[in-house]
Each structure stands twice: as structure tokens, then as C-alpha cells.
Short mmCIF file of C-alpha atoms and ligand atoms in Angstrom, two decimals:
data_model
loop_
_atom_site.label_atom_id
_atom_site.label_comp_id
_atom_site.label_asym_id
_atom_site.label_seq_id
_atom_site.Cartn_x
_atom_site.Cartn_y
_atom_site.Cartn_z
CA MET A 17 -66.25 -11.96 -53.59
CA THR A 18 -65.96 -9.39 -56.52
CA THR A 19 -62.80 -9.36 -58.58
CA PRO A 20 -60.75 -6.27 -58.13
CA THR A 21 -60.72 -4.17 -61.47
CA THR A 22 -57.16 -2.76 -61.18
CA LEU A 23 -53.75 -4.28 -60.79
CA ARG A 24 -50.94 -2.32 -59.17
CA TRP A 25 -47.64 -2.76 -60.94
CA GLY A 26 -43.90 -2.23 -60.03
CA ILE A 27 -41.12 -2.29 -62.59
CA LEU A 28 -37.74 -3.87 -61.73
CA GLY A 29 -35.06 -2.13 -63.77
CA ALA A 30 -34.62 1.03 -65.91
CA ALA A 31 -34.22 -0.90 -69.15
CA ARG A 32 -34.63 0.42 -72.70
CA ILE A 33 -37.55 -1.87 -73.44
CA ASN A 34 -39.49 0.12 -70.71
CA GLN A 35 -40.07 2.58 -73.71
CA GLN A 36 -42.72 0.08 -74.93
CA LEU A 37 -43.94 -1.57 -71.70
CA MET A 38 -44.13 1.46 -69.41
CA PRO A 39 -46.67 3.37 -71.65
CA ALA A 40 -48.54 0.13 -72.03
CA ILE A 41 -48.87 -0.46 -68.25
CA VAL A 42 -49.89 3.19 -67.83
CA ALA A 43 -52.51 2.97 -70.62
CA ALA A 44 -53.83 -0.45 -69.85
CA LYS A 45 -57.47 -0.19 -68.63
CA ASN A 46 -57.07 -2.54 -65.82
CA SER A 47 -53.61 -1.61 -64.53
CA GLU A 48 -51.77 1.12 -62.67
CA LEU A 49 -48.05 1.86 -62.44
CA VAL A 50 -47.18 2.60 -58.91
CA ALA A 51 -43.41 2.02 -58.65
CA ILE A 52 -40.11 1.47 -60.50
CA ALA A 53 -36.64 0.55 -59.29
CA SER A 54 -33.16 0.98 -60.76
CA ARG A 55 -29.94 0.06 -59.21
CA ARG A 56 -28.49 3.18 -60.80
CA PRO A 57 -29.49 6.34 -58.91
CA GLY A 58 -31.50 8.73 -61.18
CA ALA A 59 -32.05 6.14 -63.95
CA ALA A 60 -35.65 5.26 -62.94
CA GLU A 61 -36.72 8.87 -62.67
CA ALA A 62 -35.10 9.53 -66.10
CA ILE A 63 -36.90 6.95 -67.96
CA LEU A 64 -40.22 7.68 -66.17
CA LYS A 65 -40.00 11.19 -67.30
CA GLU A 66 -39.08 10.18 -70.82
CA TYR A 67 -41.21 7.13 -71.46
CA ALA A 68 -44.39 7.92 -69.37
CA PRO A 69 -44.46 11.53 -68.43
CA GLN A 70 -48.29 11.22 -67.92
CA ALA A 71 -47.82 8.79 -65.02
CA GLU A 72 -48.50 10.16 -61.71
CA GLN A 73 -47.41 9.31 -58.09
CA VAL A 74 -45.04 6.58 -59.16
CA ARG A 75 -42.66 5.66 -56.31
CA ILE A 76 -38.91 5.39 -57.11
CA TYR A 77 -36.67 2.85 -55.44
CA ASN A 78 -32.86 2.64 -55.67
CA ASP A 79 -32.98 -0.94 -54.45
CA PRO A 80 -35.01 -3.64 -56.29
CA THR A 81 -35.35 -5.48 -53.02
CA GLU A 82 -37.03 -2.61 -51.32
CA LEU A 83 -39.63 -2.39 -54.30
CA LEU A 84 -40.45 -6.11 -53.76
CA LYS A 85 -41.14 -5.42 -50.20
CA ASP A 86 -43.78 -2.63 -51.10
CA THR A 87 -47.10 -4.43 -50.10
CA ASN A 88 -48.98 -1.91 -52.21
CA ILE A 89 -47.56 -3.70 -55.35
CA GLN A 90 -49.28 -6.72 -56.73
CA ALA A 91 -47.49 -7.49 -59.95
CA ILE A 92 -43.97 -7.03 -61.17
CA TYR A 93 -42.61 -6.43 -64.66
CA ILE A 94 -38.94 -7.63 -65.10
CA PRO A 95 -37.05 -6.17 -67.88
CA LEU A 96 -33.63 -6.83 -66.44
CA ALA A 97 -30.89 -8.38 -68.53
CA SER A 98 -31.65 -11.94 -69.54
CA GLN A 99 -29.18 -13.68 -67.12
CA ASP A 100 -31.00 -11.99 -64.15
CA HIS A 101 -34.52 -12.82 -65.04
CA ALA A 102 -34.81 -16.20 -63.22
CA GLN A 103 -33.42 -15.03 -59.79
CA TRP A 104 -35.55 -11.91 -59.73
CA THR A 105 -38.68 -13.71 -60.85
CA LEU A 106 -38.32 -16.13 -57.96
CA ARG A 107 -37.62 -13.25 -55.51
CA ALA A 108 -40.76 -11.52 -56.75
CA ILE A 109 -42.86 -14.64 -56.42
CA GLU A 110 -41.53 -15.20 -52.89
CA HIS A 111 -42.88 -11.72 -52.08
CA GLY A 112 -46.27 -12.86 -53.32
CA LYS A 113 -46.22 -10.82 -56.58
CA HIS A 114 -47.49 -11.94 -59.98
CA VAL A 115 -44.67 -11.67 -62.52
CA LEU A 116 -44.49 -10.69 -66.18
CA CYS A 117 -40.83 -11.32 -67.17
CA GLU A 118 -39.19 -10.46 -70.40
CA LYS A 119 -38.12 -13.20 -72.61
CA PRO A 120 -36.20 -15.45 -71.98
CA ILE A 121 -37.63 -16.01 -68.54
CA ALA A 122 -34.63 -18.17 -67.68
CA LEU A 123 -31.49 -19.63 -69.24
CA SER A 124 -32.31 -23.30 -68.12
CA VAL A 125 -35.23 -25.57 -67.80
CA ALA A 126 -34.41 -26.25 -64.26
CA ASP A 127 -34.79 -22.59 -63.40
CA ILE A 128 -38.27 -22.46 -65.01
CA GLU A 129 -39.20 -25.63 -63.00
CA ALA A 130 -38.24 -23.84 -59.86
CA ILE A 131 -40.32 -20.75 -60.82
CA GLU A 132 -43.28 -23.12 -61.68
CA ILE A 133 -42.98 -24.68 -58.16
CA ALA A 134 -42.76 -21.18 -56.45
CA ALA A 135 -45.59 -19.74 -58.37
CA LYS A 136 -47.85 -22.76 -57.33
CA LYS A 137 -46.77 -22.36 -53.65
CA HIS A 138 -47.38 -18.60 -53.57
CA ASN A 139 -50.56 -18.80 -55.70
CA VAL A 140 -49.40 -16.20 -58.25
CA GLN A 141 -49.47 -15.96 -62.06
CA VAL A 142 -46.12 -15.91 -64.09
CA MET A 143 -45.71 -15.31 -67.75
CA GLU A 144 -42.74 -15.06 -70.11
CA GLY A 145 -43.12 -11.83 -72.17
CA PHE A 146 -43.27 -13.03 -75.72
CA MET A 147 -45.22 -9.90 -76.58
CA TYR A 148 -45.68 -10.67 -80.31
CA ARG A 149 -47.98 -13.46 -79.63
CA PHE A 150 -50.67 -10.93 -78.49
CA HIS A 151 -50.86 -9.36 -81.87
CA PRO A 152 -54.11 -10.43 -83.49
CA GLN A 153 -52.29 -11.33 -86.81
CA HIS A 154 -51.01 -14.57 -85.10
CA GLN A 155 -54.62 -15.49 -84.15
CA ARG A 156 -55.62 -14.89 -87.79
CA ILE A 157 -52.78 -17.24 -88.98
CA GLN A 158 -54.01 -19.78 -86.41
CA ASP A 159 -57.56 -19.47 -87.66
CA ILE A 160 -56.48 -20.10 -91.24
CA ILE A 161 -54.47 -23.25 -90.10
CA ASN A 162 -57.53 -24.51 -88.17
CA SER A 163 -59.73 -23.94 -91.08
CA GLY A 164 -57.90 -26.64 -93.01
CA THR A 165 -57.03 -24.38 -95.91
CA ILE A 166 -53.27 -25.19 -96.06
CA GLY A 167 -53.86 -28.82 -94.93
CA GLU A 168 -51.67 -30.41 -92.30
CA VAL A 169 -48.73 -28.26 -91.23
CA ARG A 170 -45.47 -29.99 -92.36
CA SER A 171 -42.76 -27.31 -92.35
CA VAL A 172 -41.96 -23.98 -90.86
CA ARG A 173 -39.24 -21.44 -91.77
CA SER A 174 -38.65 -18.59 -89.31
CA CYS A 175 -36.14 -15.71 -89.60
CA PHE A 176 -35.47 -12.95 -87.07
CA ALA A 177 -32.62 -10.60 -87.59
CA TYR A 178 -31.51 -7.00 -87.37
CA PRO A 179 -28.06 -5.44 -87.93
CA MET A 180 -26.54 -4.80 -84.48
CA GLN A 181 -26.10 -1.08 -83.86
CA PRO A 182 -22.82 0.03 -82.04
CA ALA A 183 -24.88 1.33 -79.14
CA ARG A 184 -26.09 -2.30 -78.54
CA LEU A 185 -22.69 -3.99 -78.63
CA TYR A 186 -23.01 -4.64 -74.92
CA ARG A 187 -25.53 -7.37 -75.74
CA ILE A 188 -22.75 -9.43 -77.33
CA ASP A 189 -19.81 -8.53 -75.19
CA ARG A 190 -20.27 -11.56 -72.92
CA ASN A 191 -20.59 -15.34 -73.28
CA MET A 192 -23.89 -16.92 -74.02
CA SER A 193 -23.85 -18.65 -70.50
CA GLN A 194 -24.12 -15.12 -69.14
CA GLY A 195 -27.08 -14.30 -71.44
CA GLY A 196 -25.03 -12.64 -74.23
CA GLY A 197 -25.55 -13.25 -77.92
CA ALA A 198 -28.35 -13.59 -80.46
CA MET A 199 -30.02 -16.75 -79.34
CA TRP A 200 -31.24 -15.39 -75.99
CA ASP A 201 -32.05 -12.07 -77.64
CA ILE A 202 -33.80 -12.94 -80.99
CA GLY A 203 -33.22 -16.58 -81.51
CA CYS A 204 -35.74 -17.30 -78.81
CA TYR A 205 -38.40 -15.60 -80.96
CA ALA A 206 -37.43 -17.68 -84.11
CA ILE A 207 -37.81 -20.85 -82.02
CA HIS A 208 -40.96 -19.78 -80.41
CA SER A 209 -42.68 -18.84 -83.55
CA ALA A 210 -41.48 -22.03 -85.24
CA ARG A 211 -42.97 -24.17 -82.43
CA PHE A 212 -46.39 -22.37 -82.60
CA ALA A 213 -47.24 -24.00 -85.89
CA PHE A 214 -46.90 -27.40 -84.29
CA PRO A 215 -48.82 -27.03 -81.11
CA ASN A 216 -49.42 -30.72 -80.51
CA ALA A 217 -46.05 -31.94 -81.43
CA GLN A 218 -43.03 -32.41 -79.07
CA ALA A 219 -39.54 -31.64 -80.67
CA HIS A 220 -37.62 -35.03 -81.17
CA ALA A 221 -34.23 -33.50 -82.04
CA VAL A 222 -32.34 -30.33 -82.89
CA ASN A 223 -29.39 -29.55 -85.13
CA ALA A 224 -27.75 -26.11 -85.39
CA MET A 225 -24.76 -24.16 -86.40
CA ALA A 226 -23.51 -20.73 -85.46
CA LYS A 227 -20.97 -18.02 -85.78
CA HIS A 228 -19.56 -16.60 -82.48
CA ASN A 229 -17.58 -13.42 -81.72
CA GLU A 230 -14.39 -13.16 -79.55
CA PHE A 231 -16.51 -13.07 -76.27
CA GLY A 232 -18.27 -16.41 -77.18
CA ALA A 233 -21.53 -14.79 -77.94
CA ASP A 234 -23.27 -16.06 -80.97
CA ILE A 235 -23.97 -13.56 -83.86
CA SER A 236 -25.72 -15.66 -86.48
CA SER A 237 -27.18 -19.07 -86.24
CA SER A 238 -29.26 -21.51 -88.33
CA GLY A 239 -30.90 -24.77 -87.38
CA THR A 240 -33.55 -27.41 -87.82
CA ILE A 241 -36.00 -28.74 -85.20
CA ASP A 242 -37.41 -32.26 -85.95
CA PHE A 243 -40.93 -32.58 -84.73
CA GLY A 244 -41.11 -36.17 -85.89
CA ASP A 245 -43.01 -37.76 -88.77
CA GLY A 246 -41.20 -35.61 -91.37
CA LYS A 247 -42.26 -32.35 -89.68
CA TYR A 248 -39.42 -29.80 -89.57
CA ALA A 249 -38.89 -26.21 -88.42
CA GLN A 250 -35.93 -24.23 -89.85
CA PHE A 251 -34.88 -21.23 -87.88
CA ASN A 252 -32.41 -18.47 -88.71
CA PHE A 253 -31.38 -15.42 -86.72
CA SER A 254 -28.62 -12.92 -87.02
CA PHE A 255 -27.22 -9.55 -85.81
CA GLU A 256 -25.44 -9.33 -89.09
CA HIS A 257 -28.14 -8.91 -91.74
CA ALA A 258 -31.13 -6.94 -92.70
CA ARG A 259 -34.11 -6.55 -90.46
CA ARG A 260 -36.43 -9.55 -90.59
CA ALA A 261 -39.07 -10.93 -88.33
CA GLU A 262 -41.12 -13.31 -90.45
CA TYR A 263 -42.26 -16.91 -90.47
CA GLU A 264 -43.73 -19.08 -93.18
CA ILE A 265 -45.82 -22.16 -92.49
CA ILE A 266 -46.25 -24.75 -95.24
CA GLY A 267 -48.94 -27.33 -95.04
CA THR A 268 -49.90 -30.32 -97.34
CA THR A 269 -52.11 -28.17 -99.49
CA GLY A 270 -50.88 -24.51 -99.09
CA GLY A 271 -48.85 -22.00 -96.98
CA ILE A 272 -49.02 -18.94 -94.94
CA LYS A 273 -46.56 -16.12 -94.34
CA CYS A 274 -46.30 -13.67 -91.60
CA HIS A 275 -44.33 -10.78 -93.07
CA ASN A 276 -43.68 -8.86 -89.74
CA ALA A 277 -44.03 -10.89 -86.64
CA TRP A 278 -42.94 -7.87 -84.61
CA ALA A 279 -45.38 -5.49 -86.18
CA LYS A 280 -45.52 -2.42 -83.94
CA GLN A 281 -48.73 -0.19 -83.58
CA THR A 282 -47.19 2.06 -86.32
CA GLU A 283 -46.66 -0.81 -88.74
CA GLU A 284 -49.25 -2.38 -91.00
CA PRO A 285 -49.45 -6.15 -90.32
CA ILE A 286 -49.48 -8.10 -93.58
CA ILE A 287 -49.96 -11.79 -93.98
CA SER A 288 -50.33 -13.80 -97.15
CA TRP A 289 -51.50 -17.20 -97.92
CA TRP A 290 -52.00 -19.45 -100.94
CA THR A 291 -53.22 -22.95 -101.91
CA ASP A 292 -52.08 -25.55 -104.45
CA ASN A 293 -55.29 -25.08 -106.31
CA GLY A 294 -54.29 -21.48 -107.30
CA GLU A 295 -55.68 -19.33 -104.46
CA GLN A 296 -53.52 -16.41 -103.58
CA HIS A 297 -54.43 -13.79 -100.87
CA THR A 298 -52.68 -10.99 -99.04
CA GLU A 299 -54.44 -9.56 -96.04
CA SER A 300 -53.50 -6.27 -94.56
CA LEU A 301 -54.77 -6.42 -90.97
CA GLU A 302 -55.60 -3.83 -88.39
CA ILE A 303 -52.68 -2.26 -86.65
CA ALA A 304 -52.46 -3.30 -82.89
CA ASN A 305 -50.12 -2.65 -80.00
CA HIS A 306 -49.00 -6.12 -78.77
CA PHE A 307 -47.36 -4.67 -75.65
CA LEU A 308 -50.71 -3.08 -74.51
CA LEU A 309 -52.47 -6.34 -75.36
CA GLU A 310 -49.86 -8.40 -73.51
CA VAL A 311 -50.19 -6.16 -70.38
CA GLU A 312 -54.10 -6.09 -70.38
CA HIS A 313 -54.22 -9.90 -70.90
CA PHE A 314 -51.67 -10.78 -68.09
CA THR A 315 -53.29 -8.13 -65.80
CA GLU A 316 -56.76 -9.75 -66.30
CA CYS A 317 -55.39 -13.25 -65.57
CA ALA A 318 -53.70 -12.01 -62.40
CA LEU A 319 -56.82 -10.35 -61.24
CA LYS A 320 -58.98 -13.28 -61.85
CA GLN A 321 -56.31 -15.84 -60.81
CA GLN A 322 -56.56 -17.55 -64.22
CA PRO A 323 -53.51 -18.99 -66.03
CA PRO A 324 -52.04 -16.76 -68.79
CA LYS A 325 -52.09 -17.53 -72.56
CA LEU A 326 -48.30 -18.32 -72.46
CA SER A 327 -47.71 -21.03 -69.86
CA LEU A 328 -44.64 -21.98 -68.10
CA THR A 329 -44.77 -25.37 -69.94
CA ASP A 330 -44.44 -23.36 -73.10
CA ALA A 331 -41.56 -21.57 -71.61
CA LYS A 332 -39.89 -24.88 -70.61
CA ASP A 333 -40.43 -26.33 -74.11
CA ASN A 334 -38.86 -23.27 -75.76
CA CYS A 335 -35.94 -23.32 -73.37
CA ALA A 336 -35.21 -26.98 -73.92
CA ILE A 337 -34.98 -26.47 -77.66
CA ILE A 338 -32.84 -23.41 -77.19
CA ASN A 339 -30.35 -25.28 -74.96
CA ALA A 340 -30.49 -28.22 -77.35
CA ALA A 341 -29.53 -25.97 -80.26
CA LEU A 342 -26.74 -24.44 -78.20
CA GLN A 343 -25.51 -27.95 -77.37
CA SER A 344 -25.72 -28.95 -81.07
CA VAL A 345 -23.48 -26.01 -81.98
CA ALA A 346 -21.04 -26.71 -79.33
CA GLU A 347 -20.76 -30.44 -80.00
CA ASN A 348 -21.32 -30.33 -83.67
CA LYS A 349 -24.03 -33.01 -83.75
CA THR A 350 -27.81 -33.44 -83.63
CA ILE A 351 -29.16 -33.42 -80.13
CA LYS A 352 -32.06 -35.66 -79.24
CA LEU A 353 -34.59 -34.40 -76.80
N1 LIG B 421 -40.18 -7.80 -75.85
C1 LIG B 421 -39.44 -7.04 -76.55
O1 LIG B 421 -39.91 -6.59 -77.63
C2 LIG B 421 -37.97 -6.79 -76.12
C3 LIG B 421 -37.28 -5.89 -76.77
C4 LIG B 421 -36.00 -5.72 -76.34
C5 LIG B 421 -35.49 -6.41 -75.24
N2 LIG B 421 -36.32 -7.38 -74.53
C6 LIG B 421 -35.88 -8.07 -73.42
O2 LIG B 421 -35.92 -7.10 -72.35
C7 LIG B 421 -34.76 -7.38 -71.46
C8 LIG B 421 -34.13 -6.08 -71.29
O3 LIG B 421 -33.53 -5.63 -72.61
P1 LIG B 421 -33.09 -4.05 -72.78
O4 LIG B 421 -32.41 -3.92 -74.12
O5 LIG B 421 -34.28 -3.13 -72.57
O6 LIG B 421 -31.99 -4.00 -71.60
P2 LIG B 421 -31.10 -2.79 -71.08
O7 LIG B 421 -31.59 -1.54 -71.52
O8 LIG B 421 -29.66 -3.25 -71.36
O9 LIG B 421 -31.43 -3.00 -69.61
C9 LIG B 421 -31.30 -4.17 -68.90
C10 LIG B 421 -31.10 -3.80 -67.38
O10 LIG B 421 -29.62 -3.42 -67.27
C11 LIG B 421 -29.59 -2.13 -66.49
N3 LIG B 421 -29.10 -1.08 -67.34
C12 LIG B 421 -29.73 -0.42 -68.35
N4 LIG B 421 -28.97 0.52 -68.87
C13 LIG B 421 -27.81 0.25 -68.28
C14 LIG B 421 -26.51 1.08 -68.38
N5 LIG B 421 -26.37 2.08 -69.35
N6 LIG B 421 -25.49 0.70 -67.63
C15 LIG B 421 -25.66 -0.26 -66.77
N7 LIG B 421 -26.79 -0.91 -66.47
C16 LIG B 421 -27.82 -0.62 -67.23
C17 LIG B 421 -30.99 -1.90 -66.00
O11 LIG B 421 -31.12 -2.32 -64.61
P3 LIG B 421 -31.08 -1.16 -63.48
O12 LIG B 421 -31.91 -0.08 -63.79
O13 LIG B 421 -31.44 -1.77 -62.26
O14 LIG B 421 -29.55 -0.71 -63.53
C18 LIG B 421 -31.91 -2.66 -66.92
O15 LIG B 421 -33.03 -3.16 -66.23
C19 LIG B 421 -33.87 -8.40 -72.15
O16 LIG B 421 -34.21 -9.63 -71.47
C20 LIG B 421 -34.40 -8.49 -73.58
O17 LIG B 421 -34.35 -9.83 -74.17
C21 LIG B 421 -37.52 -7.52 -75.05
#
């Protein structure tokens, strides 16, 4: 049997992030945008016109459940608010759809386990949308680590931040248990990128501190993940300081810095690395659209029924550390994993 060459996508929710993903689904060589749903009448049409005016014959639904029943749709992109991700991912899987869900795919490890079981049962592929991982700059960094140039990785420092704009205050007007705050929004990137440098190590313990607002949403946080044997990752994220999306990996003989982990297609990706014996390098890499690369990768995996690059085990490990960090803040102590 030959593998189909095009995957038909539906989008669940007229979210702002569609500004990036919608054109990517339309542009991806192996995908086709066929439908979008919004619970707010008129919202889906409006963003379709604004973000992907070139898309043709896209069906509009005012009810996400009706979109899921559309048998013409094979894959669903979920850009709903974070607290809605797990339930809609499960519903989409139960309708036999492949699912690319925005980060964080769920707020608890138990929910990701349920997603994993459902995906196996319905024989569909599911991936958490950490788009930054599809930018080739991270593969370049991985290659430098693998070459042994910086020795054995011992420490990571990641920092993700931007000053919260008034128009986005709705992201922090609810408690973290309802998906509000910086951890679920940007902290998950800081932890994800910190973990990437220790691919074979499991976290042993997490310690974190945070500042919260009057709604119980975290605004700034810092913490340390203990990967055992003296290997530590320090993360910092904030809605109160200058824009930053960087990480630095230090090995026994050198280090590497990724200066813009969220590099968009308009931004030059720059990495630098150095060694103890005096080597200093700055590399300006080719620009790339990580959203497009993410969509093309996931589409190919869905078409070929292959597991995607970001596994649900990775999602569970990230979620476990996030929840340990939140518990550490709440109980003011180090949490063992
Ligand atoms: N990968 C990335 O680079 C990236 C960047 C930003 C955000 N994200 C993630 O993507 C997800 C969505 O983030 P976002 O900032 O795009 O969310 P958003 O614009 O707040 O939209 C989230 C959902 O809320 C509803 N909504 C949108 N505008 C609304 C309004 N004015 N009033 C009431 N409801 C509204 C929409 O559902 P309905 O249309 O059904 O009402 C939408 O799907 C989050 O999980 C976030 O973590 C990822």
C-alpha cells in the first residue's frame, strides 16, 4: 500500500498563535488546511482571513465537537488555552485523529498517561508542540555536544522571559491550577530546553522559588533541577523582565550558548561556543521557520504512522519536573522525583 502524500488538518480554536501555525499548515508541502472551529461565532472566519487569506475552501465550525466529527479531517491542531489541552486532545484521539497540541499538552502527568493509552488504542500519533526544537540551530548544538568538543555536559542555565503586555494580562488573571501564569506559558520552555542537554539523565530533585500575583499566577520564577552526579540545570523565567530566550550548556572542557532559542524566520539564529584551550566561535546559522518544520515533521509522521521527534515520554518527563517545581514553591522545600 502506498503512503498518502497529504494530511488534511482541522484547527480547534481561533487563538492568536494561529498567526504562526495556520500559514505553516497552509504552506507545508504535505498538508492541507480543511477546517477551523471557534466557540465564538465569526472568530474563525476572521483569523482565517487575517492569518491565511490564501487558504481556500476551509470549512468553518462554530462547535469544536462538530469539527471532530468531520471524517474528512485526519489531524487536529489544538491551540486552545492550556487548561483545555488534555480534554480536547483526548476527544480528538477518540475521533481517530492525529493530534498536534500546543505546549503544555497537559497540566498533569496522569493526563498525559491517559493520552498515551488513548493514542495507542486508536493508533494515532500525538505530539506536544514545542516548535523551537525543530529549528536546526538546536541540532547544530546537539552535534557540537556529540562531537565531544565541550566534554561531558555538567551544567545548564536557561532563561525565558518577556515583559507582559497589557493586552495579554488574561494569561495571568487565573490561578496556576487553571493554567494561568508564567510556568505553563514560558517556564515549560525553560525546563524543556534545560532537559535537552541531559538526554540520558533522569531528574532526581527540583527546587524552585516564585513570585505570584493576586490571582495566584506565577510572574517570575527561578529554580534548579538536580540530574544527579553533580549535574544541575538552572532555569529562570519571567513576565517582568526584558525579552530573553536563551540557554547555555557547560561541559567539562567548554560551553555553548544559544542566543535566541525562539528564533523566528525573520531572526538570525546565533550560537557561540568556546573551549578551555582558548577556542572561541560564533556561528550565524541559516534562518528557518520552526513552525513550518514542526508541521511538516508531524505531518510526515502521521502519514507514515511513525512516532514523532517529541514523544509523550518527553512530555511526561517535562510535566513531572514542572509539577515538582510548583510543589517546591508551594511547600518551600526541595522535591524528590
Ligand atoms: N508555540 C508557540 O510559539 C506558542 C506561542 C504562544 C502561545 N502558545 C500556546 O498556544 C496556546 C494558545 O495561546 P494563545 O495566546 O494563542 O491563546 P489565545 O489567543 O488566548 O486563545 C486560546 C483560546 O481561547 C479562545 N479565545 C481566543 N481569543 C479569545 C477572546 N478574545 N475571548 C474569549 N476567548 C478567546 C479561543 O478558542 P475559541 O476560538 O474556541 O473561542 C482560543 O483557541 C497556549 O497553550 C499557549 O501556551 C504557543
